[in-house]
PDB file of C-alpha atoms in Angstrom:
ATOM      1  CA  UNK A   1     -21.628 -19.892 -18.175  1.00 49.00           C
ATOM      2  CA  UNK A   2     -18.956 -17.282 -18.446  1.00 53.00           C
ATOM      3  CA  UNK A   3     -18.837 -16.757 -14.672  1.00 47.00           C
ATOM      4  CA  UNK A   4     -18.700 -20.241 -13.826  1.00 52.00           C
ATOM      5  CA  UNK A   5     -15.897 -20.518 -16.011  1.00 49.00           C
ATOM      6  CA  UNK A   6     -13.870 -17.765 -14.575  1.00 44.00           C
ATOM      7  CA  UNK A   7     -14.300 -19.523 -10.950  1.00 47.00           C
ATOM      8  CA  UNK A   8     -13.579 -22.582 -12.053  1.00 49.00           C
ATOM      9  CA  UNK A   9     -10.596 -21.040 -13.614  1.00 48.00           C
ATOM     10  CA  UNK A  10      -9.981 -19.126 -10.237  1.00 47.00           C
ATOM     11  CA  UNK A  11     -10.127 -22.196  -8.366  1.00 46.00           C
ATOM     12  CA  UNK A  12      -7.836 -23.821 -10.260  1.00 47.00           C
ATOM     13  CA  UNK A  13      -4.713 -21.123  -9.332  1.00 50.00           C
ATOM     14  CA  UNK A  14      -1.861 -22.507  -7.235  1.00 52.00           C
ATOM     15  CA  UNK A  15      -2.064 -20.861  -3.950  1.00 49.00           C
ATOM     16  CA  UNK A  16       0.804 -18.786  -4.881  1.00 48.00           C
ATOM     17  CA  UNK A  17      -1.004 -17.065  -7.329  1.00 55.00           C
ATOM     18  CA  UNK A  18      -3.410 -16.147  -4.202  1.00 73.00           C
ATOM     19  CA  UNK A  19      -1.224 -13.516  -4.208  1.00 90.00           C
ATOM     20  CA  UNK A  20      -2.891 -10.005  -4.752  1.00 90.00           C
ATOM     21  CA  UNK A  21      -2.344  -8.259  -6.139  1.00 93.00           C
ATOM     22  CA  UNK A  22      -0.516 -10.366  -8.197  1.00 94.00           C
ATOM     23  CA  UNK A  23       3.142  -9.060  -8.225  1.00 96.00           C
ATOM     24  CA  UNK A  24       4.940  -8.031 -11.783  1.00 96.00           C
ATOM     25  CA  UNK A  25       7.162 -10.794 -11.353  1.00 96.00           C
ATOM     26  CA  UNK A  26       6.673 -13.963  -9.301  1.00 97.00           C
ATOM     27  CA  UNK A  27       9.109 -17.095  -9.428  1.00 97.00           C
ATOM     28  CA  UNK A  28       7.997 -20.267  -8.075  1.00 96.00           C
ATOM     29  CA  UNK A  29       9.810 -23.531  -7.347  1.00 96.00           C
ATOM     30  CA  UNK A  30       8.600 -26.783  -6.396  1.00 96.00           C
ATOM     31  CA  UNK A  31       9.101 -27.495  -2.856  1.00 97.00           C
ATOM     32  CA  UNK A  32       7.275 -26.609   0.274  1.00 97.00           C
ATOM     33  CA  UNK A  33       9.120 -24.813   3.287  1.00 97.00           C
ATOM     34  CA  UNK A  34       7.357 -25.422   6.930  1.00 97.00           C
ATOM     35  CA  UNK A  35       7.213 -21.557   8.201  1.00 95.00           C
ATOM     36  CA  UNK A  36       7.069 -21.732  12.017  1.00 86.00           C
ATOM     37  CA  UNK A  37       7.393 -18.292  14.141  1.00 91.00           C
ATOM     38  CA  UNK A  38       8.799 -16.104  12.065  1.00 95.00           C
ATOM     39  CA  UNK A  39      10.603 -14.272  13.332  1.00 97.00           C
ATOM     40  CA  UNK A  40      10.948 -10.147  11.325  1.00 98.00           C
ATOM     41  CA  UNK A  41      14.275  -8.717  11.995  1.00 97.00           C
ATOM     42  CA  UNK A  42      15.322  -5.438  10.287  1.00 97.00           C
ATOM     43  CA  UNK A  43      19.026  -5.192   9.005  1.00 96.00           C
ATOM     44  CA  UNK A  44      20.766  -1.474   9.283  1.00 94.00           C
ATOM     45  CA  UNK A  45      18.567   1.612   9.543  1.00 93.00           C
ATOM     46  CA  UNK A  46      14.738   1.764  10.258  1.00 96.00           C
ATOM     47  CA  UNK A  47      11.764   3.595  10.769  1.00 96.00           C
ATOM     48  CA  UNK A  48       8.425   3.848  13.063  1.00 97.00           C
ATOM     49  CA  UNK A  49       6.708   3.014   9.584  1.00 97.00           C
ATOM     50  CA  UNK A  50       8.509  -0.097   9.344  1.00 98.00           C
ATOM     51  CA  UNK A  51       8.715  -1.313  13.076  1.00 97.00           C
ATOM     52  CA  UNK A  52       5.146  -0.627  12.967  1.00 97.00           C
ATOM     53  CA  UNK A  53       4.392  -2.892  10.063  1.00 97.00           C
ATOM     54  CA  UNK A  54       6.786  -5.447  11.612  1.00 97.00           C
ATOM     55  CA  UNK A  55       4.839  -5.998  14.659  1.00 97.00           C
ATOM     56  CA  UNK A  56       1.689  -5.673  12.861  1.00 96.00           C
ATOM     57  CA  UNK A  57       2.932  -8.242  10.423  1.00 96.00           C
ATOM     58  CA  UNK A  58       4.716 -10.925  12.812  1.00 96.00           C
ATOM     59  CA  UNK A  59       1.272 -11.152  14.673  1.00 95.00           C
ATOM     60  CA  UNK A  60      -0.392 -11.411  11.339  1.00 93.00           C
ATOM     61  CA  UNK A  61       1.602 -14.101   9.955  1.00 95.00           C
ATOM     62  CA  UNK A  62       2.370 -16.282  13.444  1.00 95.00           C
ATOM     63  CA  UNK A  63      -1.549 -15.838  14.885  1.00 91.00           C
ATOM     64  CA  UNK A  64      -3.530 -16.564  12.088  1.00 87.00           C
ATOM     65  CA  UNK A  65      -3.372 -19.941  10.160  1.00 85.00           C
ATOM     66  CA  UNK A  66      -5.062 -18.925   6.567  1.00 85.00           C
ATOM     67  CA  UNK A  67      -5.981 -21.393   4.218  1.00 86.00           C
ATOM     68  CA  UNK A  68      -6.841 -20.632   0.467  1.00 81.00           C
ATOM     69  CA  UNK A  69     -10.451 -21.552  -0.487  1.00 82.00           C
ATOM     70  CA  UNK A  70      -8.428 -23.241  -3.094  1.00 79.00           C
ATOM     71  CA  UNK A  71      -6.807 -25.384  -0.691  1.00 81.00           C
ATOM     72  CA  UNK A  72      -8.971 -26.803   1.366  1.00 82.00           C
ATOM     73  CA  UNK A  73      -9.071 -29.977  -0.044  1.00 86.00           C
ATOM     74  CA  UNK A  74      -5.168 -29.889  -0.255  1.00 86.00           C
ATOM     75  CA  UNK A  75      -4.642 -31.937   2.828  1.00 90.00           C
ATOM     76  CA  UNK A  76      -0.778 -31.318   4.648  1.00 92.00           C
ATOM     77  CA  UNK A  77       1.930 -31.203   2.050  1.00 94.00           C
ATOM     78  CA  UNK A  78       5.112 -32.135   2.426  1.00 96.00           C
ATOM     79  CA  UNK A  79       7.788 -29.817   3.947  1.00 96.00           C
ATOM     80  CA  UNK A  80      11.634 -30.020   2.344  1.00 94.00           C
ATOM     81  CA  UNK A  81      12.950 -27.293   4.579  1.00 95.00           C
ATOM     82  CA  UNK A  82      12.542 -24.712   7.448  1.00 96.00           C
ATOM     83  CA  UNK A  83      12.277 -21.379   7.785  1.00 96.00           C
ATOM     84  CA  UNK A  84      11.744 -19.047  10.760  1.00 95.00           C
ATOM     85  CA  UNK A  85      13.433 -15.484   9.909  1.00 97.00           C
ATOM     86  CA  UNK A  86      12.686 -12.921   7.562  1.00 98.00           C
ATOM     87  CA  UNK A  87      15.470 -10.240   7.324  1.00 98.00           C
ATOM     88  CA  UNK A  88      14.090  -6.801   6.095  1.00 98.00           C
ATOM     89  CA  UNK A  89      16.757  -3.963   4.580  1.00 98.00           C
ATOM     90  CA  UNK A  90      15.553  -0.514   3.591  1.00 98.00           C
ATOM     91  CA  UNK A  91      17.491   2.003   1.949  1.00 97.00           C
ATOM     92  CA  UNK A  92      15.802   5.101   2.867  1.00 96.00           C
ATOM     93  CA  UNK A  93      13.497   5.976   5.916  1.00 95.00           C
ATOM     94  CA  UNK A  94      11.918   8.668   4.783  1.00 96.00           C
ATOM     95  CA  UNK A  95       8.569   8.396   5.665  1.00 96.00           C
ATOM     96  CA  UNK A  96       7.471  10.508   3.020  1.00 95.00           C
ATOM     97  CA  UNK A  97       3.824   8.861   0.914  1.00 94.00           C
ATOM     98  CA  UNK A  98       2.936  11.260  -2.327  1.00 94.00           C
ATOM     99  CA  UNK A  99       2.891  10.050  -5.573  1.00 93.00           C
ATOM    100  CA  UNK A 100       6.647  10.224  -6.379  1.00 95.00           C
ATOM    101  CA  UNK A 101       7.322   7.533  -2.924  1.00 96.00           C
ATOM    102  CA  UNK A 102       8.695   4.298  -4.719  1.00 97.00           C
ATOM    103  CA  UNK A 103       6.952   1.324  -3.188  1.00 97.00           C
ATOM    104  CA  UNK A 104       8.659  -1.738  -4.946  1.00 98.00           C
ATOM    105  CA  UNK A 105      10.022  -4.285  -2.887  1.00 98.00           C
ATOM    106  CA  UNK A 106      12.050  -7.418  -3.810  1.00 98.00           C
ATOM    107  CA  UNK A 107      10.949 -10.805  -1.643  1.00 98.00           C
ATOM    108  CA  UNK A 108      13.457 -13.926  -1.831  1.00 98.00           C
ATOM    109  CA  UNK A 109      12.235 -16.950   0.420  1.00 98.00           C
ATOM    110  CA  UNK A 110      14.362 -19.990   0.218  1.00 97.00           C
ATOM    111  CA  UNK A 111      13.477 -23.487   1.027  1.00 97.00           C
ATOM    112  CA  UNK A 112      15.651 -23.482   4.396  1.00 97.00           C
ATOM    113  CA  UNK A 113      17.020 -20.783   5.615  1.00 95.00           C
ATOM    114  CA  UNK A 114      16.051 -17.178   6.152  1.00 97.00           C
ATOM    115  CA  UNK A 115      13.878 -15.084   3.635  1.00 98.00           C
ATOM    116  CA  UNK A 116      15.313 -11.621   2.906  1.00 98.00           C
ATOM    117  CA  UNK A 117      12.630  -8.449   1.724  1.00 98.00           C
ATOM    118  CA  UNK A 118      14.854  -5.422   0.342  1.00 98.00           C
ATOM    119  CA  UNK A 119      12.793  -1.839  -0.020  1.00 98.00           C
ATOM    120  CA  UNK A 120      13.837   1.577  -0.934  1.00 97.00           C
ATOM    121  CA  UNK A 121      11.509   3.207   0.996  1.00 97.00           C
ATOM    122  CA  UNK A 122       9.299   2.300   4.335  1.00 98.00           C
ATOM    123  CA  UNK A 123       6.335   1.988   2.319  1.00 97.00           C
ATOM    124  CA  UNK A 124       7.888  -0.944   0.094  1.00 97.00           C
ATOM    125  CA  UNK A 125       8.310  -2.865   3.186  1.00 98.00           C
ATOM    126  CA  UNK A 126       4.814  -2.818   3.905  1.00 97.00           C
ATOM    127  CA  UNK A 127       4.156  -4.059   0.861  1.00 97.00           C
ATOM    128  CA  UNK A 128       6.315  -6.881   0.643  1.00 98.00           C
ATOM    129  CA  UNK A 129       5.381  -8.000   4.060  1.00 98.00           C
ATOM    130  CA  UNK A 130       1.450  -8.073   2.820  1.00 97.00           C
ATOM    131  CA  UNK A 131       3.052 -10.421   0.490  1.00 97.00           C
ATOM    132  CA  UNK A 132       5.153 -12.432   2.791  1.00 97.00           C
ATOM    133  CA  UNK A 133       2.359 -12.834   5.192  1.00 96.00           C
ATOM    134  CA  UNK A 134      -0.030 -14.116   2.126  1.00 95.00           C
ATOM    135  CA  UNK A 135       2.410 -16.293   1.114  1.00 96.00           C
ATOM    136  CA  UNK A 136       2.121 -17.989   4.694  1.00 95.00           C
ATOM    137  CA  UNK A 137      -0.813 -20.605   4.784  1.00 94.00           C
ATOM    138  CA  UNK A 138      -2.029 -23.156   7.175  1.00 93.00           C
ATOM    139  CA  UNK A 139      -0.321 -26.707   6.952  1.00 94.00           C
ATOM    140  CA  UNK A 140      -2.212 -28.859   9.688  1.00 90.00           C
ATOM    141  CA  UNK A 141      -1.521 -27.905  13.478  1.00 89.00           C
ATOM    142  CA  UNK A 142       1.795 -25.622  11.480  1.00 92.00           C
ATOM    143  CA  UNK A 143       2.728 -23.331   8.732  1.00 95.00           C
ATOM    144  CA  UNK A 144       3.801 -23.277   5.448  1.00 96.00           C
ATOM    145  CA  UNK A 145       4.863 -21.510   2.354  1.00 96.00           C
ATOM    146  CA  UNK A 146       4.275 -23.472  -1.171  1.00 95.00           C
ATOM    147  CA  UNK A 147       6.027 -23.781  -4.075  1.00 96.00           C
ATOM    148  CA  UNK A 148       9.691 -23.034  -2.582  1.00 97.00           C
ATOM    149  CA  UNK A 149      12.232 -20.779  -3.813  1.00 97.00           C
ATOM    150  CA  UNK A 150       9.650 -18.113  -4.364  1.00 98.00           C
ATOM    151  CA  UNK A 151      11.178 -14.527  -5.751  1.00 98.00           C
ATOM    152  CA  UNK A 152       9.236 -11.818  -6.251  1.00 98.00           C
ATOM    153  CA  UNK A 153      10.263  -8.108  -7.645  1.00 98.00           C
ATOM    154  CA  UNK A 154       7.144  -6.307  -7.579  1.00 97.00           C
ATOM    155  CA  UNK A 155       5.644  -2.447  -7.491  1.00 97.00           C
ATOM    156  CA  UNK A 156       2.322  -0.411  -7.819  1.00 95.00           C
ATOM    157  CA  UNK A 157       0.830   0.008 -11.149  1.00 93.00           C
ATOM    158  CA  UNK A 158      -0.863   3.059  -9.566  1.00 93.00           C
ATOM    159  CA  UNK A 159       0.840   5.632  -7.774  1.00 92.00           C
ATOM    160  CA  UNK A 160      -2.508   6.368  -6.296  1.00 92.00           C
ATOM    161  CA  UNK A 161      -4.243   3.423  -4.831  1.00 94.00           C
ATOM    162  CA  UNK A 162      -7.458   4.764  -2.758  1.00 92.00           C
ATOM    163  CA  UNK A 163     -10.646   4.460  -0.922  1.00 92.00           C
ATOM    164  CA  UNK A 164     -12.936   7.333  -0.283  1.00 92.00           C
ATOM    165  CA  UNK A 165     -15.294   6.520   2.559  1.00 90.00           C
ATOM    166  CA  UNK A 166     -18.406   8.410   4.021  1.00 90.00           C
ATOM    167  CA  UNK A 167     -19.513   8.615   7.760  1.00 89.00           C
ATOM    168  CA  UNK A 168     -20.817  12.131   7.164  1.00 87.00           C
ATOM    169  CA  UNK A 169     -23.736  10.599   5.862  1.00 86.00           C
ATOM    170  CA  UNK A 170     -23.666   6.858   6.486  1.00 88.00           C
ATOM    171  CA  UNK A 171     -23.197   5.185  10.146  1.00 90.00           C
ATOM    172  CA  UNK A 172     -20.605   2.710  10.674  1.00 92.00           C
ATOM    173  CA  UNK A 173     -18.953   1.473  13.950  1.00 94.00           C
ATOM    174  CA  UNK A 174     -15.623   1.998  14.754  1.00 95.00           C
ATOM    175  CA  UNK A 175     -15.048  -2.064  13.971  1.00 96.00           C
ATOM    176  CA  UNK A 176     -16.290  -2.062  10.909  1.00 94.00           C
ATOM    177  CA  UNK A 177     -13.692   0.899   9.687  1.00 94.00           C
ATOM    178  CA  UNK A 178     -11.071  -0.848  11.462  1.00 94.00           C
ATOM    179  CA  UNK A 179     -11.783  -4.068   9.082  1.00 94.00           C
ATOM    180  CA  UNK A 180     -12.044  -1.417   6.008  1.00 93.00           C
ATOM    181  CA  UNK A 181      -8.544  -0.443   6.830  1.00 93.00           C
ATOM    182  CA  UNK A 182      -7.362  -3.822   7.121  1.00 91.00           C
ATOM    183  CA  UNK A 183      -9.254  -4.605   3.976  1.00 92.00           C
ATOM    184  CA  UNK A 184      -6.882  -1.548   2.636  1.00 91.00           C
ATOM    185  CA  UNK A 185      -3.462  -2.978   3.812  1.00 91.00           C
ATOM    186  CA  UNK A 186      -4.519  -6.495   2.333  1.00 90.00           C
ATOM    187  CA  UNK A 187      -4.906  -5.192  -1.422  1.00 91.00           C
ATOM    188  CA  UNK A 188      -1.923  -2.297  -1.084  1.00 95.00           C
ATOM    189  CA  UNK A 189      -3.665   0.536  -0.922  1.00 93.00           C
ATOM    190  CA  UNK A 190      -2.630   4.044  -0.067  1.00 91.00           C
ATOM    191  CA  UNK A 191      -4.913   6.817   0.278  1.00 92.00           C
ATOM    192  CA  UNK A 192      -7.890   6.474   2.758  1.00 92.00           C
ATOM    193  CA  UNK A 193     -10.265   9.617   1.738  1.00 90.00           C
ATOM    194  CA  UNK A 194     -12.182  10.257   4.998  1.00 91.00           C
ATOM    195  CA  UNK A 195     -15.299  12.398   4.263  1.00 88.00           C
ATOM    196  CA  UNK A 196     -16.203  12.827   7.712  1.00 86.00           C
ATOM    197  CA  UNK A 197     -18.632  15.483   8.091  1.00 82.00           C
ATOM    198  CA  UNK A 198     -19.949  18.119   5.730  1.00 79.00           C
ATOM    199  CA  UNK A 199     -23.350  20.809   5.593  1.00 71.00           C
ATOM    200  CA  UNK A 200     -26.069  18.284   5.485  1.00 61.00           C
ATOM    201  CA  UNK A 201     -25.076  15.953   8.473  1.00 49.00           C
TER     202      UNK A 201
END
């Protein structure tokens, strides 16, 4: 009974609220913005951590065409505007992950225009393109993002966010630790703990 409630309640969530994890603070409007290739250009300074997760992310977000189980019975919405640029700004670039690195990240997408992600550090940007790319979901043969303006301040609750995982003991191909990492980047993690071998293996 309880469970069924608590999907029921789950299925209920706007796809914004897909979001996850769900940011500290998330402001919604109520228009829908057709997103098609984006295009992730990085204002001032940068860093191999964030062209990396640029190129990682613009494939992410103009390959795949995601659809909340939520929405599938959504049909295409309406679009009121266009967008096809996100402009990232970081302040530092040092590439620097302990628990002192500040990961918050500050996400504005409009309902035309372009959407702007502000960081302090590298690894904020990687986090608030997770949440950019989530915020993209399939819209028919295009794009969209739902519930237009969105703004979104957001940062770990945890400084430590990990996964410890054991080969040393336990076979798994290199695919299916690829989709572990993958699985890692979706929810904002940041420490993969790699036991790899030890005495008994």
């Amino acid at each position: 009974m309880k469970l069924s409630a608590v999907i029921g309640f789950l299925a209920a969530l706007p796809s914004a609220l897909a979001l996850w994890p769900i940011p500290r603070t998330l402001n919604q409007g109520t228009s829908n913005t057709q997103a098609t290739l984006v295009s992730i250009k990085v204002e001032g300074k940068s860093s191999a951590v964030v062209d990396g997760a640029i190129s990682r992310y613009q494939k992410l977000i103009n390959g795949e065409s995601f659809v909340a189980p939520a929405d599938y019975k959504r049909g295409i919405v309406k679009t009121n505007g266009s967008l096809n640029r996100l402009t990232v700004s970081v302040k530092s670039t040092n590439e620097t992950l302990d628990l002192n690195t500040d990961e918050s990240y500050t996400l504005d997408v409009p309902v035309d225009g372009t959407a702007t992600l502000t960081a302090k550090s590298p690894y904020g940007v990687v986090r608030g393109l997770e949440t950019f790319s989530q915020l993209v979901t399939g819209n028919g043969y295009s794009k969209a993002i739902l519930n237009t303006p969105v703004h979104i301040e957001d940062s770990p609750v945890y400084p430590h966010r990990g996964l410890s995982f054991d080969t040393s003991r336990n076979f798994y191909s290199v695919d299916s630790i690829f989709r572990i990492l993958d699985a890692m980047a979706y929810n904002k993690m940041n420490t993969f703990h790699w036991h790899v071998v030890d005495a008994h293996s």
